[in-house]
Structures are given as structure tokens and as C-alpha cells.
């Protein structure tokens, strides 16, 4: 029995799923960086460094920290004054 085609199809599907998942994670991280850049006056590199540092301090993945930033932003946009948003976001992250 030749399983070459079946194995190729499964491998192709798994690779496509991995690429799609990676793109979603990347977009969440980029969105969190953008929030920090816009609200906190950070550069892209500084924003990512803050996210990475928080990840290391809390032993949580960068994607989880990034999602926290996005979630906190949505919450604060609904319940807080805009001028408090930048401070609240930067408080989430360690200073360099």
C-alpha cells in the first residue's frame, strides 16, 4: 500500500495550519506593539523589549502578554479616561 499521497496531503495541511497560526500570533504581537508605541511613546524595538521582559518576568509567552495588552486597552477604552490609558499600559510592563 502506497501512503505517499496521504502523507504528503497531511504534511501539507499541517504546514498550512502552522503558518496560519504563526501569522495570527504575529498579528497579536504587532497590535500590542502598536498600542504601546501609540499610547506610550515607545519605538517598535522598545515596545517589543517591554513585552519580552514581562514575558520573562512572569514566565508567560509573549503572545499571552500581547493579548493582555490588547484586552486591557479595550477595557480601559470603555471604562477610563484616555489620558490614563498610556500609564495603565506601561504599568503592565517593566521599565528597562
PDB file of N, CA and C in Angstrom:
ATOM      1  N   UNK A   1       0.855  -1.179   0.000  1.00  0.00           N
ATOM      2  CA  UNK A   1       0.000   0.000   0.000  1.00  0.00           C
ATOM      3  C   UNK A   1       0.896   1.236   0.000  1.00  0.00           C
ATOM      4  N   UNK A   2       0.675   2.098  -0.952  1.00  0.00           N
ATOM      5  CA  UNK A   2       1.456   3.340  -1.072  1.00  0.00           C
ATOM      6  C   UNK A   2       0.725   4.463  -0.335  1.00  0.00           C
ATOM      7  N   UNK A   3       1.345   4.992   0.709  1.00  0.00           N
ATOM      8  CA  UNK A   3       0.757   6.062   1.514  1.00  0.00           C
ATOM      9  C   UNK A   3       1.368   7.424   1.207  1.00  0.00           C
ATOM     10  N   UNK A   4       2.164   7.499   0.192  1.00  0.00           N
ATOM     11  CA  UNK A   4       2.882   8.729  -0.147  1.00  0.00           C
ATOM     12  C   UNK A   4       1.934   9.909  -0.298  1.00  0.00           C
ATOM     13  N   UNK A   5       0.881   9.726  -1.074  1.00  0.00           N
ATOM     14  CA  UNK A   5      -0.060  10.830  -1.309  1.00  0.00           C
ATOM     15  C   UNK A   5      -0.740  11.253  -0.008  1.00  0.00           C
ATOM     16  N   UNK A   6      -1.151  10.300   0.799  1.00  0.00           N
ATOM     17  CA  UNK A   6      -1.815  10.596   2.074  1.00  0.00           C
ATOM     18  C   UNK A   6      -0.872  11.338   3.020  1.00  0.00           C
ATOM     19  N   UNK A   7       0.355  10.874   3.092  1.00  0.00           N
ATOM     20  CA  UNK A   7       1.345  11.529   3.952  1.00  0.00           C
ATOM     21  C   UNK A   7       1.633  12.941   3.448  1.00  0.00           C
ATOM     22  N   UNK A   8       1.766  13.091   2.141  1.00  0.00           N
ATOM     23  CA  UNK A   8       2.007  14.412   1.553  1.00  0.00           C
ATOM     24  C   UNK A   8       0.845  15.355   1.865  1.00  0.00           C
ATOM     25  N   UNK A   9      -0.382  14.891   1.723  1.00  0.00           N
ATOM     26  CA  UNK A   9      -1.570  15.713   1.988  1.00  0.00           C
ATOM     27  C   UNK A   9      -1.614  16.131   3.452  1.00  0.00           C
ATOM     28  N   UNK A  10      -1.371  15.193   4.352  1.00  0.00           N
ATOM     29  CA  UNK A  10      -1.378  15.503   5.789  1.00  0.00           C
ATOM     30  C   UNK A  10      -0.270  16.489   6.143  1.00  0.00           C
ATOM     31  N   UNK A  11       0.900  16.284   5.599  1.00  0.00           N
ATOM     32  CA  UNK A  11       2.026  17.180   5.867  1.00  0.00           C
ATOM     33  C   UNK A  11       1.729  18.578   5.346  1.00  0.00           C
ATOM     34  N   UNK A  12       1.165  18.668   4.175  1.00  0.00           N
ATOM     35  CA  UNK A  12       0.820  19.955   3.576  1.00  0.00           C
ATOM     36  C   UNK A  12      -0.225  20.677   4.445  1.00  0.00           C
ATOM     37  N   UNK A  13      -1.231  19.952   4.897  1.00  0.00           N
ATOM     38  CA  UNK A  13      -2.276  20.536   5.741  1.00  0.00           C
ATOM     39  C   UNK A  13      -1.697  21.034   7.061  1.00  0.00           C
ATOM     40  N   UNK A  14      -0.859  20.230   7.695  1.00  0.00           N
ATOM     41  CA  UNK A  14      -0.241  20.621   8.962  1.00  0.00           C
ATOM     42  C   UNK A  14       0.658  21.846   8.791  1.00  0.00           C
ATOM     43  N   UNK A  15       1.398  21.891   7.698  1.00  0.00           N
ATOM     44  CA  UNK A  15       2.254  23.047   7.434  1.00  0.00           C
ATOM     45  C   UNK A  15       1.419  24.303   7.238  1.00  0.00           C
ATOM     46  N   UNK A  16       0.329  24.197   6.499  1.00  0.00           N
ATOM     47  CA  UNK A  16      -0.553  25.347   6.290  1.00  0.00           C
ATOM     48  C   UNK A  16      -1.164  25.833   7.605  1.00  0.00           C
ATOM     49  N   UNK A  17      -1.560  24.899   8.456  1.00  0.00           N
ATOM     50  CA  UNK A  17      -2.119  25.260   9.759  1.00  0.00           C
ATOM     51  C   UNK A  17      -1.072  25.953  10.627  1.00  0.00           C
ATOM     52  N   UNK A  18       0.155  25.481  10.592  1.00  0.00           N
ATOM     53  CA  UNK A  18       1.231  26.090  11.380  1.00  0.00           C
ATOM     54  C   UNK A  18       1.528  27.506  10.901  1.00  0.00           C
ATOM     55  N   UNK A  19       1.543  27.698   9.605  1.00  0.00           N
ATOM     56  CA  UNK A  19       1.793  29.037   9.054  1.00  0.00           C
ATOM     57  C   UNK A  19       0.660  29.980   9.448  1.00  0.00           C
ATOM     58  N   UNK A  20      -0.566  29.522   9.362  1.00  0.00           N
ATOM     59  CA  UNK A  20      -1.715  30.353   9.731  1.00  0.00           C
ATOM     60  C   UNK A  20      -1.667  30.725  11.209  1.00  0.00           C
ATOM     61  N   UNK A  21      -1.340  29.775  12.059  1.00  0.00           N
ATOM     62  CA  UNK A  21      -1.244  30.051  13.496  1.00  0.00           C
ATOM     63  C   UNK A  21      -0.131  31.047  13.787  1.00  0.00           C
ATOM     64  N   UNK A  22       0.966  30.913  13.095  1.00  0.00           N
ATOM     65  CA  UNK A  22       2.074  31.835  13.272  1.00  0.00           C
ATOM     66  C   UNK A  22       1.682  33.251  12.864  1.00  0.00           C
ATOM     67  N   UNK A  23       0.941  33.376  11.784  1.00  0.00           N
ATOM     68  CA  UNK A  23       0.502  34.695  11.321  1.00  0.00           C
ATOM     69  C   UNK A  23      -0.437  35.346  12.333  1.00  0.00           C
ATOM     70  N   UNK A  24      -1.309  34.563  12.935  1.00  0.00           N
ATOM     71  CA  UNK A  24      -2.220  35.097  13.948  1.00  0.00           C
ATOM     72  C   UNK A  24      -1.428  35.586  15.152  1.00  0.00           C
ATOM     73  N   UNK A  25      -0.488  34.785  15.618  1.00  0.00           N
ATOM     74  CA  UNK A  25       0.331  35.188  16.762  1.00  0.00           C
ATOM     75  C   UNK A  25       1.112  36.452  16.449  1.00  0.00           C
ATOM     76  N   UNK A  26       1.685  36.501  15.275  1.00  0.00           N
ATOM     77  CA  UNK A  26       2.469  37.663  14.873  1.00  0.00           C
ATOM     78  C   UNK A  26       1.597  38.918  14.841  1.00  0.00           C
ATOM     79  N   UNK A  27       0.363  38.787  14.368  1.00  0.00           N
ATOM     80  CA  UNK A  27      -0.510  39.951  14.287  1.00  0.00           C
ATOM     81  C   UNK A  27      -0.911  40.443  15.678  1.00  0.00           C
ATOM     82  N   UNK A  28      -1.101  39.540  16.624  1.00  0.00           N
ATOM     83  CA  UNK A  28      -1.420  39.935  18.003  1.00  0.00           C
ATOM     84  C   UNK A  28      -0.237  40.679  18.614  1.00  0.00           C
ATOM     85  N   UNK A  29       0.956  40.163  18.409  1.00  0.00           N
ATOM     86  CA  UNK A  29       2.154  40.817  18.948  1.00  0.00           C
ATOM     87  C   UNK A  29       2.340  42.181  18.302  1.00  0.00           C
ATOM     88  N   UNK A  30       2.153  42.275  17.002  1.00  0.00           N
ATOM     89  CA  UNK A  30       2.297  43.559  16.308  1.00  0.00           C
ATOM     90  C   UNK A  30       1.248  44.567  16.773  1.00  0.00           C
ATOM     91  N   UNK A  31       0.041  44.099  17.032  1.00  0.00           N
ATOM     92  CA  UNK A  31      -1.007  45.001  17.517  1.00  0.00           C
ATOM     93  C   UNK A  31      -0.640  45.530  18.908  1.00  0.00           C
ATOM     94  N   UNK A  32      -0.154  44.657  19.778  1.00  0.00           N
ATOM     95  CA  UNK A  32       0.250  45.090  21.120  1.00  0.00           C
ATOM     96  C   UNK A  32       1.407  46.082  21.035  1.00  0.00           C
ATOM     97  N   UNK A  33       2.375  45.807  20.171  1.00  0.00           N
ATOM     98  CA  UNK A  33       3.479  46.753  19.989  1.00  0.00           C
ATOM     99  C   UNK A  33       2.946  48.099  19.511  1.00  0.00           C
ATOM    100  N   UNK A  34       2.031  48.080  18.576  1.00  0.00           N
ATOM    101  CA  UNK A  34       1.454  49.315  18.063  1.00  0.00           C
ATOM    102  C   UNK A  34       0.745  50.110  19.142  1.00  0.00           C
ATOM    103  N   UNK A  35       0.037  49.425  20.010  1.00  0.00           N
ATOM    104  CA  UNK A  35      -0.641  50.095  21.122  1.00  0.00           C
ATOM    105  C   UNK A  35       0.376  50.780  22.017  1.00  0.00           C
ATOM    106  N   UNK A  36       1.425  50.065  22.371  1.00  0.00           N
ATOM    107  CA  UNK A  36       2.456  50.645  23.239  1.00  0.00           C
ATOM    108  C   UNK A  36       3.164  51.809  22.565  1.00  0.00           C
ATOM    109  N   UNK A  37       3.390  51.688  21.281  1.00  0.00           N
ATOM    110  CA  UNK A  37       4.048  52.768  20.542  1.00  0.00           C
ATOM    111  C   UNK A  37       3.151  54.013  20.508  1.00  0.00           C
ATOM    112  N   UNK A  38       1.883  53.824  20.218  1.00  0.00           N
ATOM    113  CA  UNK A  38       0.966  54.955  20.093  1.00  0.00           C
ATOM    114  C   UNK A  38       0.639  55.579  21.444  1.00  0.00           C
ATOM    115  N   UNK A  39       0.408  54.757  22.427  1.00  0.00           N
ATOM    116  CA  UNK A  39      -0.036  55.260  23.736  1.00  0.00           C
ATOM    117  C   UNK A  39       1.113  55.575  24.685  1.00  0.00           C
ATOM    118  N   UNK A  40       2.243  54.901  24.486  1.00  0.00           N
ATOM    119  CA  UNK A  40       3.343  55.064  25.424  1.00  0.00           C
ATOM    120  C   UNK A  40       4.555  55.776  24.871  1.00  0.00           C
ATOM    121  N   UNK A  41       4.499  56.143  23.606  1.00  0.00           N
ATOM    122  CA  UNK A  41       5.613  56.858  23.003  1.00  0.00           C
ATOM    123  C   UNK A  41       6.876  56.024  22.850  1.00  0.00           C
ATOM    124  N   UNK A  42       6.719  54.725  22.695  1.00  0.00           N
ATOM    125  CA  UNK A  42       7.871  53.843  22.550  1.00  0.00           C
ATOM    126  C   UNK A  42       8.151  53.574  21.079  1.00  0.00           C
ATOM    127  N   UNK A  43       9.381  53.201  20.786  1.00  0.00           N
ATOM    128  CA  UNK A  43       9.704  52.720  19.442  1.00  0.00           C
ATOM    129  C   UNK A  43       9.257  51.271  19.344  1.00  0.00           C
ATOM    130  N   UNK A  44       9.270  50.718  18.146  1.00  0.00           N
ATOM    131  CA  UNK A  44       8.894  49.311  17.950  1.00  0.00           C
ATOM    132  C   UNK A  44       9.805  48.391  18.755  1.00  0.00           C
ATOM    133  N   UNK A  45      11.073  48.698  18.742  1.00  0.00           N
ATOM    134  CA  UNK A  45      12.043  47.883  19.472  1.00  0.00           C
ATOM    135  C   UNK A  45      11.815  47.978  20.982  1.00  0.00           C
ATOM    136  N   UNK A  46      11.573  49.186  21.476  1.00  0.00           N
ATOM    137  CA  UNK A  46      11.317  49.369  22.914  1.00  0.00           C
ATOM    138  C   UNK A  46      10.039  48.652  23.334  1.00  0.00           C
ATOM    139  N   UNK A  47       9.009  48.752  22.507  1.00  0.00           N
ATOM    140  CA  UNK A  47       7.741  48.095  22.823  1.00  0.00           C
ATOM    141  C   UNK A  47       7.925  46.588  22.914  1.00  0.00           C
ATOM    142  N   UNK A  48       8.617  46.009  21.937  1.00  0.00           N
ATOM    143  CA  UNK A  48       8.825  44.569  21.980  1.00  0.00           C
ATOM    144  C   UNK A  48       9.705  44.177  23.163  1.00  0.00           C
ATOM    145  N   UNK A  49      10.721  44.987  23.462  1.00  0.00           N
ATOM    146  CA  UNK A  49      11.575  44.692  24.624  1.00  0.00           C
ATOM    147  C   UNK A  49      10.769  44.659  25.911  1.00  0.00           C
ATOM    148  N   UNK A  50       9.829  45.597  26.058  1.00  0.00           N
ATOM    149  CA  UNK A  50       8.980  45.613  27.252  1.00  0.00           C
ATOM    150  C   UNK A  50       8.112  44.352  27.325  1.00  0.00           C
ATOM    151  N   UNK A  51       7.546  43.975  26.211  1.00  0.00           N
ATOM    152  CA  UNK A  51       6.717  42.770  26.180  1.00  0.00           C
ATOM    153  C   UNK A  51       7.562  41.541  26.507  1.00  0.00           C
ATOM    154  N   UNK A  52       8.727  41.470  25.911  1.00  0.00           N
ATOM    155  CA  UNK A  52       9.632  40.327  26.139  1.00  0.00           C
ATOM    156  C   UNK A  52      10.084  40.262  27.601  1.00  0.00           C
ATOM    157  N   UNK A  53      10.414  41.415  28.194  1.00  0.00           N
ATOM    158  CA  UNK A  53      10.835  41.450  29.588  1.00  0.00           C
ATOM    159  C   UNK A  53       9.720  40.962  30.510  1.00  0.00           C
ATOM    160  N   UNK A  54       8.495  41.408  30.222  1.00  0.00           N
ATOM    161  CA  UNK A  54       7.346  40.967  31.027  1.00  0.00           C
ATOM    162  C   UNK A  54       7.150  39.464  30.879  1.00  0.00           C
ATOM    163  N   UNK A  55       7.358  38.972  29.681  1.00  0.00           N
ATOM    164  CA  UNK A  55       7.244  37.548  29.428  1.00  0.00           C
ATOM    165  C   UNK A  55       8.238  36.770  30.290  1.00  0.00           C
ATOM    166  N   UNK A  56       9.452  37.244  30.342  1.00  0.00           N
ATOM    167  CA  UNK A  56      10.484  36.561  31.122  1.00  0.00           C
ATOM    168  C   UNK A  56      10.211  36.662  32.620  1.00  0.00           C
ATOM    169  N   UNK A  57       9.759  37.836  33.067  1.00  0.00           N
ATOM    170  CA  UNK A  57       9.485  38.025  34.499  1.00  0.00           C
ATOM    171  C   UNK A  57       8.335  37.156  34.997  1.00  0.00           C
ATOM    172  N   UNK A  58       7.350  36.969  34.173  1.00  0.00           N
ATOM    173  CA  UNK A  58       6.151  36.242  34.587  1.00  0.00           C
ATOM    174  C   UNK A  58       6.127  34.799  34.106  1.00  0.00           C
ATOM    175  N   UNK A  59       7.134  34.427  33.330  1.00  0.00           N
ATOM    176  CA  UNK A  59       7.202  33.080  32.760  1.00  0.00           C
ATOM    177  C   UNK A  59       5.948  32.760  31.937  1.00  0.00           C
ATOM    178  N   UNK A  60       5.517  33.756  31.176  1.00  0.00           N
ATOM    179  CA  UNK A  60       4.378  33.606  30.266  1.00  0.00           C
ATOM    180  C   UNK A  60       4.854  33.922  28.864  1.00  0.00           C
ATOM    181  N   UNK A  61       4.186  33.383  27.889  1.00  0.00           N
ATOM    182  CA  UNK A  61       4.576  33.588  26.496  1.00  0.00           C
ATOM    183  C   UNK A  61       4.318  35.025  26.057  1.00  0.00           C
ATOM    184  N   UNK A  62       5.123  35.473  25.109  1.00  0.00           N
ATOM    185  CA  UNK A  62       4.990  36.814  24.543  1.00  0.00           C
ATOM    186  C   UNK A  62       3.582  37.014  23.989  1.00  0.00           C
ATOM    187  N   UNK A  63       3.028  35.999  23.378  1.00  0.00           N
ATOM    188  CA  UNK A  63       1.677  36.102  22.814  1.00  0.00           C
ATOM    189  C   UNK A  63       0.659  36.361  23.922  1.00  0.00           C
ATOM    190  N   UNK A  64       0.820  35.753  25.078  1.00  0.00           N
ATOM    191  CA  UNK A  64      -0.117  35.955  26.196  1.00  0.00           C
ATOM    192  C   UNK A  64      -0.011  37.379  26.738  1.00  0.00           C
ATOM    193  N   UNK A  65       1.209  37.879  26.872  1.00  0.00           N
ATOM    194  CA  UNK A  65       1.407  39.253  27.334  1.00  0.00           C
ATOM    195  C   UNK A  65       0.801  40.223  26.321  1.00  0.00           C
ATOM    196  N   UNK A  66       1.026  39.963  25.057  1.00  0.00           N
ATOM    197  CA  UNK A  66       0.484  40.819  23.996  1.00  0.00           C
ATOM    198  C   UNK A  66      -1.039  40.839  24.039  1.00  0.00           C
ATOM    199  N   UNK A  67      -1.642  39.678  24.237  1.00  0.00           N
ATOM    200  CA  UNK A  67      -3.106  39.624  24.315  1.00  0.00           C
ATOM    201  C   UNK A  67      -3.604  40.379  25.544  1.00  0.00           C
ATOM    202  N   UNK A  68      -2.867  40.313  26.654  1.00  0.00           N
ATOM    203  CA  UNK A  68      -3.224  41.082  27.849  1.00  0.00           C
ATOM    204  C   UNK A  68      -3.247  42.582  27.545  1.00  0.00           C
ATOM    205  N   UNK A  69      -2.255  43.048  26.812  1.00  0.00           N
ATOM    206  CA  UNK A  69      -2.184  44.468  26.463  1.00  0.00           C
ATOM    207  C   UNK A  69      -3.399  44.864  25.623  1.00  0.00           C
ATOM    208  N   UNK A  70      -3.727  44.037  24.652  1.00  0.00           N
ATOM    209  CA  UNK A  70      -4.886  44.320  23.796  1.00  0.00           C
ATOM    210  C   UNK A  70      -6.166  44.313  24.626  1.00  0.00           C
ATOM    211  N   UNK A  71      -6.329  43.307  25.474  1.00  0.00           N
ATOM    212  CA  UNK A  71      -7.535  43.210  26.306  1.00  0.00           C
ATOM    213  C   UNK A  71      -7.637  44.389  27.266  1.00  0.00           C
ATOM    214  N   UNK A  72      -6.523  44.748  27.877  1.00  0.00           N
ATOM    215  CA  UNK A  72      -6.527  45.880  28.812  1.00  0.00           C
ATOM    216  C   UNK A  72      -6.865  47.169  28.073  1.00  0.00           C
ATOM    217  N   UNK A  73      -6.367  47.318  26.884  1.00  0.00           N
ATOM    218  CA  UNK A  73      -6.662  48.515  26.098  1.00  0.00           C
ATOM    219  C   UNK A  73      -8.153  48.619  25.806  1.00  0.00           C
ATOM    220  N   UNK A  74      -8.746  47.527  25.380  1.00  0.00           N
ATOM    221  CA  UNK A  74     -10.186  47.527  25.104  1.00  0.00           C
ATOM    222  C   UNK A  74     -10.975  47.868  26.368  1.00  0.00           C
ATOM    223  N   UNK A  75     -10.588  47.280  27.484  1.00  0.00           N
ATOM    224  CA  UNK A  75     -11.277  47.529  28.744  1.00  0.00           C
ATOM    225  C   UNK A  75     -11.126  48.998  29.159  1.00  0.00           C
ATOM    226  N   UNK A  76      -9.904  49.501  29.105  1.00  0.00           N
ATOM    227  CA  UNK A  76      -9.670  50.886  29.524  1.00  0.00           C
ATOM    228  C   UNK A  76     -10.337  51.882  28.582  1.00  0.00           C
ATOM    229  N   UNK A  77     -10.398  51.567  27.307  1.00  0.00           N
ATOM    230  CA  UNK A  77     -11.086  52.449  26.365  1.00  0.00           C
ATOM    231  C   UNK A  77     -12.564  52.579  26.715  1.00  0.00           C
ATOM    232  N   UNK A  78     -13.128  51.542  27.272  1.00  0.00           N
ATOM    233  CA  UNK A  78     -14.548  51.554  27.612  1.00  0.00           C
ATOM    234  C   UNK A  78     -14.816  52.164  28.987  1.00  0.00           C
ATOM    235  N   UNK A  79     -13.837  52.080  29.902  1.00  0.00           N
ATOM    236  CA  UNK A  79     -14.107  52.438  31.294  1.00  0.00           C
ATOM    237  C   UNK A  79     -13.225  53.527  31.884  1.00  0.00           C
ATOM    238  N   UNK A  80     -12.306  54.071  31.146  1.00  0.00           N
ATOM    239  CA  UNK A  80     -11.376  55.039  31.719  1.00  0.00           C
ATOM    240  C   UNK A  80     -11.234  56.261  30.840  1.00  0.00           C
ATOM    241  N   UNK A  81     -10.614  57.263  31.430  1.00  0.00           N
ATOM    242  CA  UNK A  81     -10.271  58.445  30.654  1.00  0.00           C
ATOM    243  C   UNK A  81      -9.067  58.111  29.774  1.00  0.00           C
ATOM    244  N   UNK A  82      -9.038  58.616  28.540  1.00  0.00           N
ATOM    245  CA  UNK A  82      -7.950  58.291  27.606  1.00  0.00           C
ATOM    246  C   UNK A  82      -6.561  58.617  28.144  1.00  0.00           C
ATOM    247  N   UNK A  83      -6.422  59.681  28.932  1.00  0.00           N
ATOM    248  CA  UNK A  83      -5.095  60.048  29.421  1.00  0.00           C
ATOM    249  C   UNK A  83      -4.533  59.052  30.433  1.00  0.00           C
ATOM    250  N   UNK A  84      -5.391  58.236  31.012  1.00  0.00           N
ATOM    251  CA  UNK A  84      -4.917  57.210  31.947  1.00  0.00           C
ATOM    252  C   UNK A  84      -4.470  55.937  31.248  1.00  0.00           C
ATOM    253  N   UNK A  85      -4.855  55.802  29.987  1.00  0.00           N
ATOM    254  CA  UNK A  85      -4.586  54.563  29.252  1.00  0.00           C
ATOM    255  C   UNK A  85      -3.101  54.279  29.102  1.00  0.00           C
ATOM    256  N   UNK A  86      -2.322  55.255  28.673  1.00  0.00           N
ATOM    257  CA  UNK A  86      -0.886  55.031  28.465  1.00  0.00           C
ATOM    258  C   UNK A  86      -0.215  54.596  29.756  1.00  0.00           C
ATOM    259  N   UNK A  87      -0.537  55.254  30.853  1.00  0.00           N
ATOM    260  CA  UNK A  87       0.077  54.912  32.131  1.00  0.00           C
ATOM    261  C   UNK A  87      -0.310  53.490  32.562  1.00  0.00           C
ATOM    262  N   UNK A  88      -1.564  53.150  32.399  1.00  0.00           N
ATOM    263  CA  UNK A  88      -2.027  51.817  32.791  1.00  0.00           C
ATOM    264  C   UNK A  88      -1.358  50.724  31.964  1.00  0.00           C
ATOM    265  N   UNK A  89      -1.146  51.001  30.680  1.00  0.00           N
ATOM    266  CA  UNK A  89      -0.483  50.011  29.830  1.00  0.00           C
ATOM    267  C   UNK A  89       0.982  49.870  30.191  1.00  0.00           C
ATOM    268  N   UNK A  90       1.649  50.983  30.413  1.00  0.00           N
ATOM    269  CA  UNK A  90       3.071  50.915  30.738  1.00  0.00           C
ATOM    270  C   UNK A  90       3.290  50.313  32.125  1.00  0.00           C
ATOM    271  N   UNK A  91       2.317  50.471  33.033  1.00  0.00           N
ATOM    272  CA  UNK A  91       2.420  49.843  34.347  1.00  0.00           C
ATOM    273  C   UNK A  91       2.390  48.319  34.252  1.00  0.00           C
ATOM    274  N   UNK A  92       1.792  47.823  33.186  1.00  0.00           N
ATOM    275  CA  UNK A  92       1.734  46.386  32.951  1.00  0.00           C
ATOM    276  C   UNK A  92       3.121  45.816  32.649  1.00  0.00           C
ATOM    277  N   UNK A  93       3.993  46.665  32.163  1.00  0.00           N
ATOM    278  CA  UNK A  93       5.299  46.212  31.677  1.00  0.00           C
ATOM    279  C   UNK A  93       6.428  46.772  32.534  1.00  0.00           C
ATOM    280  N   UNK A  94       7.517  46.037  32.660  1.00  0.00           N
ATOM    281  CA  UNK A  94       8.655  46.537  33.432  1.00  0.00           C
ATOM    282  C   UNK A  94       9.377  47.655  32.669  1.00  0.00           C
ATOM    283  N   UNK A  95      10.024  48.509  33.415  1.00  0.00           N
ATOM    284  CA  UNK A  95      10.831  49.541  32.770  1.00  0.00           C
ATOM    285  C   UNK A  95      12.203  48.962  32.477  1.00  0.00           C
ATOM    286  N   UNK A  96      12.851  49.470  31.449  1.00  0.00           N
ATOM    287  CA  UNK A  96      14.157  48.922  31.061  1.00  0.00           C
ATOM    288  C   UNK A  96      15.233  49.179  32.096  1.00  0.00           C
TER     289      UNK A  96
END
